[in-house]
Coordinates of C-alpha atoms in Angstrom, one line a residue:
M6 CA -40.2 -57.4 0.8
T7 CA -36.6 -56.4 0.1
P8 CA -34.5 -57.2 3.1
S9 CA -31.1 -56.5 1.7
K10 CA -30.4 -53.7 4.2
W11 CA -31.2 -55.9 7.2
V12 CA -29.3 -58.8 5.7
R13 CA -26.2 -56.6 5.3
I14 CA -26.4 -55.5 8.9
W15 CA -26.9 -59.1 10.0
N16 CA -23.8 -60.2 8.1
E17 CA -21.7 -57.4 9.6
R18 CA -22.8 -58.2 13.2
L19 CA -22.9 -62.0 13.0
P20 CA -20.6 -63.0 10.0
D21 CA -20.4 -66.6 11.2
V22 CA -24.1 -67.2 11.4
P23 CA -25.8 -67.6 8.0
L24 CA -29.1 -65.9 7.4
T25 CA -31.2 -68.0 5.0
L26 CA -34.1 -66.3 3.2
H27 CA -37.1 -68.2 1.8
A28 CA -39.7 -66.7 -0.4
V29 CA -43.3 -67.7 0.4
T30 CA -46.8 -66.6 -0.6
P31 CA -48.9 -64.6 1.9
A32 CA -51.0 -67.8 2.4
E33 CA -47.9 -69.8 3.3
A34 CA -46.1 -67.4 5.6
F35 CA -48.1 -68.1 8.9
G36 CA -47.9 -71.9 8.3
A37 CA -44.1 -71.7 7.9
L38 CA -43.8 -70.0 11.3
R39 CA -46.2 -72.3 13.1
E40 CA -44.6 -75.4 11.7
G41 CA -41.1 -74.3 12.6
A42 CA -40.0 -74.0 8.9
A43 CA -39.0 -70.4 9.6
D44 CA -37.7 -68.6 12.7
A45 CA -39.3 -65.2 11.8
G46 CA -41.0 -63.9 8.7
F47 CA -42.5 -60.8 7.1
V48 CA -46.3 -61.1 7.0
R49 CA -49.4 -59.0 6.3
L50 CA -51.6 -58.1 9.3
P51 CA -53.8 -59.1 11.0
V52 CA -52.2 -62.2 12.6
D53 CA -54.9 -64.6 13.7
G54 CA -54.4 -66.4 17.0
D55 CA -52.1 -65.7 20.0
D56 CA -49.4 -68.2 19.0
L57 CA -47.4 -65.6 17.0
S58 CA -45.9 -62.3 18.1
A59 CA -45.7 -59.5 15.6
I60 CA -44.3 -56.0 15.3
P61 CA -46.0 -53.7 12.7
L62 CA -43.4 -52.2 10.3
Y63 CA -45.3 -50.0 7.8
T64 CA -48.5 -49.5 5.9
E65 CA -48.3 -50.1 2.2
T66 CA -49.8 -47.9 -0.5
T67 CA -52.6 -49.5 -2.6
V68 CA -52.4 -49.1 -6.3
V69 CA -54.5 -50.0 -9.4
V70 CA -52.7 -51.9 -12.2
V71 CA -53.8 -50.8 -15.6
P72 CA -52.6 -51.2 -19.3
K73 CA -50.2 -48.4 -20.3
D74 CA -52.7 -47.2 -22.9
H75 CA -55.5 -46.9 -20.3
L76 CA -57.0 -43.5 -19.5
F77 CA -55.8 -43.9 -15.8
A78 CA -52.2 -44.1 -17.0
E79 CA -52.4 -40.3 -17.7
V80 CA -53.1 -39.3 -14.1
E81 CA -51.1 -39.6 -10.9
E82 CA -53.9 -40.9 -8.6
V83 CA -57.2 -42.7 -8.9
S84 CA -60.1 -42.8 -6.4
A85 CA -62.4 -45.8 -5.7
E86 CA -65.2 -43.8 -7.2
D87 CA -63.3 -43.6 -10.5
L88 CA -63.4 -47.3 -10.8
A89 CA -67.2 -47.5 -10.6
D90 CA -67.6 -48.4 -14.3
E91 CA -64.5 -50.5 -14.6
L92 CA -64.3 -54.3 -14.3
V93 CA -62.0 -54.8 -11.3
L94 CA -60.5 -58.3 -10.8
H95 CA -60.5 -59.7 -7.2
P96 CA -58.2 -62.7 -7.0
L97 CA -58.7 -65.4 -4.4
D98 CA -55.3 -64.7 -2.8
D99 CA -56.2 -61.0 -2.3
T100 CA -54.5 -59.5 0.7
L101 CA -56.5 -56.3 1.2
G102 CA -59.6 -57.7 2.9
W103 CA -62.2 -55.7 1.0
E104 CA -65.6 -55.3 2.6
R105 CA -66.8 -54.5 -0.9
P106 CA -64.2 -54.3 -3.8
P107 CA -64.6 -51.2 -6.0
G108 CA -65.8 -51.4 -9.6
R109 CA -67.8 -54.1 -11.4
P110 CA -67.0 -57.6 -10.3
A111 CA -65.7 -60.2 -12.9
F112 CA -67.8 -63.2 -13.7
E113 CA -65.2 -65.4 -12.1
R114 CA -62.4 -64.6 -9.6
P115 CA -58.8 -65.3 -10.7
A116 CA -57.0 -67.9 -8.6
T117 CA -54.0 -65.8 -8.0
T118 CA -52.7 -62.2 -8.3
A119 CA -50.3 -63.4 -11.0
D120 CA -53.3 -64.7 -13.0
A121 CA -55.1 -61.4 -12.5
V122 CA -52.2 -59.5 -13.8
E123 CA -52.2 -61.6 -17.0
L124 CA -55.9 -60.7 -17.4
V125 CA -55.2 -57.0 -17.0
A126 CA -52.5 -57.3 -19.7
A127 CA -55.1 -59.0 -21.9
G128 CA -57.5 -56.1 -21.5
V129 CA -60.0 -58.0 -19.4
G130 CA -60.1 -55.6 -16.4
L131 CA -58.1 -53.7 -13.8
L132 CA -56.5 -54.9 -10.5
A133 CA -56.1 -53.2 -7.1
V134 CA -53.2 -54.5 -5.0
P135 CA -50.5 -53.4 -2.5
Q136 CA -47.8 -51.6 -4.3
S137 CA -45.2 -54.3 -3.7
L138 CA -47.3 -56.8 -5.6
A139 CA -47.6 -54.4 -8.5
R140 CA -43.8 -54.2 -8.6
L141 CA -43.4 -57.9 -8.2
H142 CA -45.6 -58.7 -11.2
H143 CA -44.3 -55.7 -13.3
R144 CA -44.8 -56.0 -17.1
K145 CA -43.6 -53.6 -19.8
D146 CA -47.2 -53.3 -21.1
L147 CA -48.7 -52.4 -17.7
T148 CA -48.3 -49.6 -15.2
Y149 CA -50.0 -48.7 -11.9
R150 CA -51.3 -45.6 -10.1
T151 CA -52.0 -44.8 -6.5
L152 CA -55.5 -45.8 -5.5
N153 CA -57.2 -43.6 -2.8
E154 CA -60.1 -44.2 -0.5
V155 CA -59.5 -48.0 -0.3
P156 CA -58.1 -50.4 2.3
Q157 CA -54.3 -50.6 2.7
S158 CA -52.1 -53.5 3.7
R159 CA -50.0 -53.4 6.9
V160 CA -46.7 -55.3 6.9
A161 CA -45.2 -56.8 10.1
L162 CA -42.3 -59.0 11.3
A163 CA -43.7 -62.1 13.1
W164 CA -42.2 -65.0 15.0
P165 CA -43.6 -67.8 17.2
A166 CA -44.8 -66.4 20.6
A167 CA -42.7 -67.2 23.7
D168 CA -41.9 -65.5 27.0
E169 CA -38.6 -64.5 25.5
A170 CA -37.6 -64.9 21.9
P171 CA -34.4 -67.0 21.1
D172 CA -31.3 -64.9 21.0
L173 CA -30.9 -65.0 17.3
V174 CA -34.5 -64.1 16.6
E175 CA -34.2 -61.3 19.1
E176 CA -31.1 -60.1 17.2
F177 CA -33.0 -60.0 13.9
I178 CA -35.9 -58.2 15.5
G179 CA -33.4 -55.6 16.8
I180 CA -31.9 -55.1 13.4
V181 CA -35.3 -54.7 11.7
R182 CA -36.3 -52.2 14.4
G183 CA -33.1 -50.2 14.0
R184 CA -31.3 -51.0 17.2
T185 CA -27.7 -50.1 17.1
V186 CA -24.9 -52.6 18.1
N187 CA -24.4 -50.5 21.3
S188 CA -27.9 -51.2 22.5
T189 CA -28.4 -53.8 25.3
R190 CA -29.5 -56.4 22.8
G191 CA -27.3 -55.3 20.0
R192 CA -24.2 -55.9 22.1
R193 CA -25.0 -59.6 22.1
A194 CA -23.8 -59.8 18.5
E195 CA -20.5 -58.2 19.4
E196 CA -20.1 -60.6 22.3
R197 CA -20.7 -63.5 20.0
K198 CA -18.0 -62.3 17.6
G199 CA -15.6 -62.0 20.5
Q200 CA -16.2 -65.6 21.6
K201 CA -13.9 -66.7 18.7
E202 CA -11.1 -64.8 20.2
Q203 CA -11.0 -66.5 23.6
K204 CA -7.6 -67.1 25.3
P205 CA -6.1 -70.6 25.3
A206 CA -7.3 -72.8 28.2
K207 CA -4.8 -73.9 30.9
S208 CA -4.4 -77.2 29.1
G209 CA -2.8 -75.4 26.2
K210 CA -5.7 -76.4 23.9
P211 CA -7.7 -73.5 22.3
A212 CA -11.1 -73.1 23.9
K213 CA -14.0 -73.8 21.7
S214 CA -15.8 -70.7 20.5
G215 CA -19.3 -70.3 21.8
K216 CA -22.2 -71.1 19.5
P217 CA -24.6 -68.2 18.8
G218 CA -28.0 -68.8 20.3
A219 CA -26.8 -71.9 22.2
G220 CA -29.7 -73.6 23.9
S221 CA -32.2 -72.3 21.4
R222 CA -33.6 -74.0 18.4
T223 CA -32.1 -71.2 16.2
A224 CA -28.5 -71.9 17.2
G225 CA -26.2 -71.8 14.3
R226 CA -29.1 -70.9 12.0
P227 CA -30.3 -67.5 10.7
A228 CA -32.7 -65.6 12.8
A229 CA -35.4 -65.2 10.3
R230 CA -36.7 -66.2 6.9
K231 CA -37.9 -64.2 4.0
G232 CA -41.3 -63.5 2.9
G233 CA -42.4 -61.9 -0.3
T234 CA -45.3 -60.4 0.3
G235 CA -45.3 -62.9 2.8
G236 CA -42.0 -64.1 3.8
S237 CA -40.1 -66.0 6.4
A238 CA -36.6 -67.0 7.2
R239 CA -34.2 -69.1 9.1
G240 CA -32.8 -65.9 9.9
G241 CA -34.8 -63.6 7.7
R242 CA -36.7 -62.8 4.5
S243 CA -37.6 -59.7 2.4
G244 CA -37.0 -57.6 -1.0
K245 CA -36.1 -54.1 -2.4
P246 CA -38.8 -51.8 -3.8
R247 CA -38.7 -51.4 -7.6
R248 CA -39.1 -48.1 -9.4
R249 CA -42.5 -47.1 -10.7
S250 CA -43.3 -48.0 -14.2

């Protein structure tokens, strides 16, 4: 994920509330939310259990990672059928949930996507992944092409389930969903900013400014945490897409 746009909006609306981003693996993202290490996070669907709430954001394109001198590098798109005679690596941390991966299976599954990318660079096989992972593990000697007729990965913003999300988490949800500062929830940020401009109390001593999210566990902390292809944040987490090789 690349959350720079959302982080910028957060800093504009709540300049006094730091938003801390934390990069985690897809396997770690749900645990960070359930254990309270993050207030919100970007995850891949589905979300197991009813202890987390989630808002689907978008569906990611699936691509096949190949060496730059591979035949597939000469075309724009590849189908699952095209991979029938190719050895296709299926790492243990795969996020696509294949019923049956395309191509010929490797004798042994790589432990991680990063390991699989190294094997592709060594000419051992090809790799099918969400586009963001191909970008994350980009190498000069590799490229990727859109892969059709295969599962795709859905990305969502998730947070611990509750009757009502804490104010700061709700603020981050609103930013990610595109709410303006003039919306009912978006106005909360402006109200918090105004709390620092309270008039002096009768005693002549300046009144203490209100703390954002007072009464919630997120008070004074960012509303979400970052997640890489899985990410979480004490305030938020994410990342910008890179250009195609």
